[in-house]
Coordinates of C-alpha atoms and ligand atoms in Angstrom, one line a residue:
M1 CA 87.5 101.9 77.2
T2 CA 86.1 101.7 73.7
S3 CA 86.9 104.2 71.1
H4 CA 83.4 105.5 71.4
E5 CA 84.1 106.8 75.0
L6 CA 87.4 108.5 74.3
H7 CA 86.0 111.9 73.8
A8 CA 82.3 111.4 74.7
G9 CA 80.4 114.4 75.8
R10 CA 82.8 116.8 74.2
T11 CA 82.4 119.4 71.4
A12 CA 84.9 120.2 68.8
L13 CA 85.3 122.9 66.0
V14 CA 87.4 121.9 63.1
T15 CA 88.0 124.7 60.7
G16 CA 88.0 123.5 57.1
G17 CA 86.4 120.4 58.2
S18 CA 84.4 120.0 55.0
R19 CA 87.0 118.4 52.8
G20 CA 90.5 116.8 52.8
I21 CA 92.3 116.4 56.1
G22 CA 89.7 118.3 58.1
R23 CA 86.9 116.0 56.9
A24 CA 89.0 113.0 58.1
I25 CA 89.5 114.8 61.5
C26 CA 85.8 115.5 61.8
R27 CA 85.0 111.9 61.1
R28 CA 87.5 110.5 63.5
L29 CA 86.4 112.7 66.4
A30 CA 82.8 112.0 65.7
V31 CA 83.4 108.2 65.9
E32 CA 84.9 108.9 69.3
G33 CA 81.6 110.5 70.6
V34 CA 82.4 114.2 69.9
L35 CA 79.8 116.6 68.7
V36 CA 81.6 118.2 65.7
A37 CA 81.2 121.6 64.2
V38 CA 82.2 121.1 60.4
H39 CA 83.4 124.5 59.4
Y40 CA 83.5 125.4 55.6
G41 CA 84.3 128.7 53.7
H42 CA 82.7 128.2 50.3
D43 CA 81.5 124.7 49.6
R44 CA 78.3 124.2 51.5
A45 CA 77.6 120.8 49.7
A46 CA 81.0 119.3 50.9
A47 CA 80.3 120.3 54.5
D48 CA 76.8 118.8 54.3
H49 CA 78.3 115.6 52.8
T50 CA 80.7 115.3 55.7
V51 CA 77.9 115.9 58.3
K52 CA 75.7 113.2 56.6
E53 CA 78.5 110.7 56.6
I54 CA 79.1 111.3 60.3
E55 CA 75.3 111.0 61.0
N56 CA 75.1 107.8 58.9
H57 CA 77.7 106.3 61.3
G58 CA 75.7 107.3 64.3
G59 CA 77.8 110.5 65.2
R60 CA 76.7 114.0 65.7
A61 CA 77.8 117.1 63.7
F62 CA 76.6 120.2 62.1
A63 CA 77.9 122.5 59.3
L64 CA 79.2 125.9 60.2
H65 CA 79.9 128.6 57.6
A66 CA 82.5 131.5 57.9
E67 CA 84.8 132.7 55.1
L68 CA 88.2 133.1 56.7
G69 CA 90.7 135.8 55.5
L70 CA 88.2 138.6 55.6
P71 CA 88.0 141.3 58.4
G72 CA 85.7 140.0 61.2
D73 CA 86.0 136.4 60.0
A74 CA 86.6 135.0 63.7
D75 CA 83.6 137.0 65.1
Q76 CA 81.4 135.6 62.2
L77 CA 82.6 132.1 62.9
W78 CA 81.9 132.3 66.7
A79 CA 78.5 133.9 66.2
A80 CA 77.5 131.0 63.9
F81 CA 78.8 128.5 66.4
D82 CA 77.0 130.0 69.3
H83 CA 73.8 130.3 67.3
I84 CA 73.8 126.6 66.2
L85 CA 74.9 125.3 69.6
D86 CA 71.9 127.1 71.2
G87 CA 69.7 124.6 69.3
Q88 CA 71.6 121.5 70.4
T89 CA 71.2 119.5 73.6
S90 CA 74.9 119.7 74.4
E91 CA 76.3 122.3 76.9
P92 CA 77.5 125.6 75.4
G93 CA 81.2 125.9 75.0
L94 CA 83.9 124.1 73.3
D95 CA 86.5 121.4 74.3
I96 CA 88.5 120.9 71.2
L97 CA 89.6 123.5 68.5
I98 CA 91.3 122.3 65.4
N99 CA 92.7 125.1 63.3
N100 CA 92.9 123.2 60.0
A101 CA 91.6 125.4 57.2
G102 CA 94.4 126.7 55.0
I103 CA 95.4 127.6 51.4
T104 CA 98.6 127.4 49.6
I105 CA 100.4 129.9 47.3
P106 CA 102.6 127.8 45.0
R107 CA 105.0 130.6 44.0
G108 CA 108.5 131.4 44.6
I109 CA 109.6 134.8 46.0
A110 CA 109.9 136.4 42.5
D111 CA 106.3 135.8 41.6
V112 CA 104.5 136.4 44.9
T113 CA 102.3 139.5 44.7
E114 CA 101.4 141.6 47.8
A115 CA 97.8 140.3 47.4
D116 CA 99.1 136.7 47.5
Y117 CA 101.1 137.4 50.5
D118 CA 98.4 139.1 52.4
R119 CA 95.9 136.4 51.4
V120 CA 98.0 133.5 52.6
F121 CA 98.7 135.2 56.0
A122 CA 95.1 136.2 56.4
V123 CA 93.8 132.6 56.0
N124 CA 96.7 130.6 57.4
T125 CA 97.9 132.9 60.3
K126 CA 95.6 135.8 61.1
A127 CA 92.4 133.8 61.1
P128 CA 93.6 131.1 63.6
F129 CA 95.1 133.8 65.8
F130 CA 91.7 135.6 66.3
I131 CA 89.7 132.4 66.3
V132 CA 91.7 131.3 69.3
Q133 CA 91.6 134.8 70.9
R134 CA 87.8 135.0 70.5
G135 CA 87.3 131.2 71.3
L136 CA 89.2 131.0 74.5
P137 CA 86.2 132.4 76.7
R138 CA 84.1 129.6 75.2
M139 CA 86.8 127.0 75.8
R140 CA 86.4 124.7 78.9
D141 CA 89.5 124.1 81.2
G142 CA 91.3 120.9 80.2
G143 CA 90.6 121.7 76.5
R144 CA 92.7 120.9 73.4
I145 CA 93.9 123.1 70.7
V146 CA 95.7 121.6 67.5
N147 CA 97.1 123.8 64.9
I148 CA 97.6 122.2 61.4
S149 CA 100.9 123.5 60.0
S150 CA 103.1 121.8 57.4
A151 CA 106.2 119.8 57.4
A152 CA 107.5 122.5 55.0
T153 CA 108.3 124.9 57.9
H154 CA 111.3 122.6 58.8
I155 CA 112.7 122.2 55.4
A156 CA 113.7 124.8 52.7
Y157 CA 110.9 125.0 50.1
P158 CA 111.5 128.2 48.0
Q159 CA 108.5 127.2 45.7
I160 CA 106.0 127.9 48.6
V161 CA 108.0 130.5 50.5
A162 CA 105.0 132.7 51.6
Y163 CA 102.9 129.7 52.7
G164 CA 105.9 128.3 54.7
M165 CA 106.4 131.7 56.4
A166 CA 102.7 131.8 57.3
K167 CA 102.7 128.3 58.7
A168 CA 105.9 129.1 60.6
A169 CA 104.2 131.9 62.3
L170 CA 101.4 129.5 63.3
D171 CA 104.0 127.1 64.7
Y172 CA 105.0 130.0 67.1
L173 CA 101.4 130.5 68.1
T174 CA 101.4 127.0 69.4
L175 CA 104.5 127.5 71.6
S176 CA 103.2 130.7 73.0
L177 CA 99.7 129.5 73.7
A178 CA 100.9 126.3 75.3
Q179 CA 102.8 128.3 77.9
E180 CA 100.0 130.6 78.6
L181 CA 97.1 128.0 78.8
G182 CA 99.0 125.5 80.9
P183 CA 97.3 126.8 84.1
R184 CA 94.0 126.1 82.6
G185 CA 94.9 122.4 81.7
I186 CA 94.6 123.3 78.0
T187 CA 97.2 121.6 75.7
V188 CA 98.3 123.2 72.5
N189 CA 100.1 121.3 69.8
T190 CA 101.0 121.5 66.1
V191 CA 100.6 118.7 63.6
A192 CA 102.6 119.1 60.5
P193 CA 101.4 117.0 57.5
G194 CA 103.7 116.1 54.7
Y195 CA 102.4 115.4 51.2
T196 CA 98.8 114.3 51.6
A197 CA 96.4 113.3 49.0
T198 CA 93.8 116.2 49.1
E199 CA 92.7 118.8 46.7
I200 CA 94.9 121.7 48.1
N201 CA 97.7 121.1 45.6
P202 CA 96.2 120.8 42.0
K203 CA 99.6 119.4 40.9
L204 CA 98.9 116.2 42.7
A205 CA 96.6 115.4 39.8
V206 CA 99.6 114.8 37.7
P207 CA 100.8 111.2 38.0
E208 CA 104.5 112.1 37.8
V209 CA 104.1 114.7 40.6
R210 CA 102.2 112.2 42.7
Q211 CA 105.0 109.8 42.2
K212 CA 107.7 112.3 43.1
Y213 CA 105.9 113.4 46.2
A214 CA 105.2 109.9 47.2
Q215 CA 109.0 109.0 47.0
A216 CA 109.8 111.8 49.5
S217 CA 108.3 109.5 52.3
V218 CA 110.3 106.6 53.7
F219 CA 107.0 104.6 53.0
H220 CA 107.0 105.6 49.3
R221 CA 103.4 106.8 49.3
L222 CA 101.4 109.9 49.8
G223 CA 99.7 110.5 53.1
A224 CA 96.1 109.8 53.4
P225 CA 93.9 112.3 55.3
S226 CA 93.2 109.6 57.9
D227 CA 97.0 109.3 58.6
I228 CA 96.8 112.9 59.9
A229 CA 93.4 112.5 61.7
D230 CA 94.7 109.7 63.8
V231 CA 97.5 111.8 65.1
V232 CA 95.1 114.8 65.8
S233 CA 92.6 112.4 67.6
F234 CA 95.4 111.3 69.9
L235 CA 96.5 114.9 70.8
A236 CA 92.8 115.8 71.3
G237 CA 92.2 113.0 73.9
D238 CA 93.1 112.5 77.5
Q239 CA 96.0 110.2 76.6
A240 CA 97.9 113.2 75.4
R241 CA 97.4 115.2 78.6
W242 CA 101.2 115.5 79.1
V243 CA 102.1 116.7 75.6
T244 CA 101.9 120.5 74.9
G245 CA 103.8 123.0 73.0
Q246 CA 105.1 120.3 70.6
W247 CA 105.4 120.2 66.7
I248 CA 104.7 116.8 65.5
A249 CA 105.3 115.9 61.9
A250 CA 102.8 113.4 60.3
S251 CA 104.7 113.2 57.1
G252 CA 105.6 109.5 56.7
G253 CA 109.2 110.6 57.4
A254 CA 109.3 112.9 54.3
H255 CA 112.7 114.2 53.6
L256 CA 114.4 112.3 56.4
G257 CA 117.3 111.4 54.1
R258 CA 118.4 112.6 50.8
Ligands
NAP1 P1 91.8 121.1 51.2 O1 91.4 119.7 50.8 O2 92.0 122.1 50.0 O3 90.7 121.6 52.2 C1 90.9 122.9 52.7 C2 89.8 123.1 53.6 O4 89.9 124.5 54.2 C3 88.4 123.1 53.1 O5 87.4 122.7 54.1 C4 88.0 124.6 52.8 O6 86.6 124.9 52.8 C5 88.7 125.3 53.9 N1 89.1 126.6 53.5 C6 90.1 127.0 52.7 N2 90.1 128.4 52.5 C7 89.1 128.9 53.3 C8 88.7 130.1 53.6 N3 89.2 131.3 53.0 N4 87.7 130.3 54.5 C9 87.1 129.2 55.1 N5 87.6 127.9 54.8 C10 88.5 127.8 53.9 O7 93.2 121.1 52.0 P2 93.9 120.1 53.0 O8 95.0 119.4 52.2 O9 92.9 119.2 53.6 O10 94.6 121.0 54.0 C11 94.2 121.1 55.4 C12 95.4 121.7 56.1 O11 96.5 120.8 56.1 C13 95.8 123.1 55.5 O12 96.0 123.9 56.6 C14 97.1 122.7 54.8 O13 97.9 123.9 54.8 C15 97.7 121.7 55.7 N6 98.6 120.8 54.9 C16 98.2 120.1 53.9 C17 99.1 119.4 53.2 C18 98.7 118.5 51.9 O14 99.7 117.8 51.3 N7 97.4 118.2 51.7 C19 100.4 119.3 53.6 C20 100.9 120.1 54.6 C21 99.9 120.8 55.3 P3 85.9 125.7 51.5 O15 86.4 124.9 50.3 O16 84.5 125.5 51.7 O17 86.5 127.1 51.6

């Protein structure tokens, strides 16, 4: 089987697919034959860029807008998805859902405001919860759900306490859904990136910070978005049919030792 046939005929939705890790996941799934909905919240140009890149390599994708973290966000997302899919030649419905969109609040407990707390949970926890709830009727049996969490949920990281809590709640969603969706043959897993070179953390622009984060990995480098996308692609494919309810760190062994 060539890589082009791995996921052929399937449809995926990648939240936050326009940039960073999500963009790499979109590209990777598209190379494998998936029709990809490239979701974005604010930056249409980035989403269009990702779609164009995919099309230039012979893949199929479309941009999908919905700002997450607002009341009704999941309904808005699925309405846009249904509307666009109506105009495609593919079957309606979904095979692969990647809950990737996320924000960080880089503050310790003393400085987190109520608004910060509500926002990080609204985008990182509440949005995926209702996207799954409203998406399940559209999902075909045998489907795949991958939640993008963070390696930070398994280590103490006081500087991003609210972010870590929001992602830890998402980890629980994986466990619970995996149990519930087993009878439909749908697998649900978490991929937990470590320090990855994207725009989510502005401090990564500082060379000393980059260096410090790179040293956390046993390979002494930052993760690339494609390092995460390869793991997600495996979990989204048939070869991972026996893997569900798992939390898989894609962190280059970050913080394995001291
Ligand atoms: P990124 O480069 O900042 O990209 C974030 C993506 O999420 C963008 O597509 C963005 O689209 C979308 N997004 C953010 N807020 C949104 C909102 N309110 N509504 C709709 N879309 C929204 O981040 P990344 O590093 O790729 O992160 C991807 C995931 O990996 C996140 O869940 C993050 O927590 C997790 N993660 C990242 C790292 C890391 O070191 N990079 C480490 C651990 C975990 P718009 O800009 O258009 O809104």
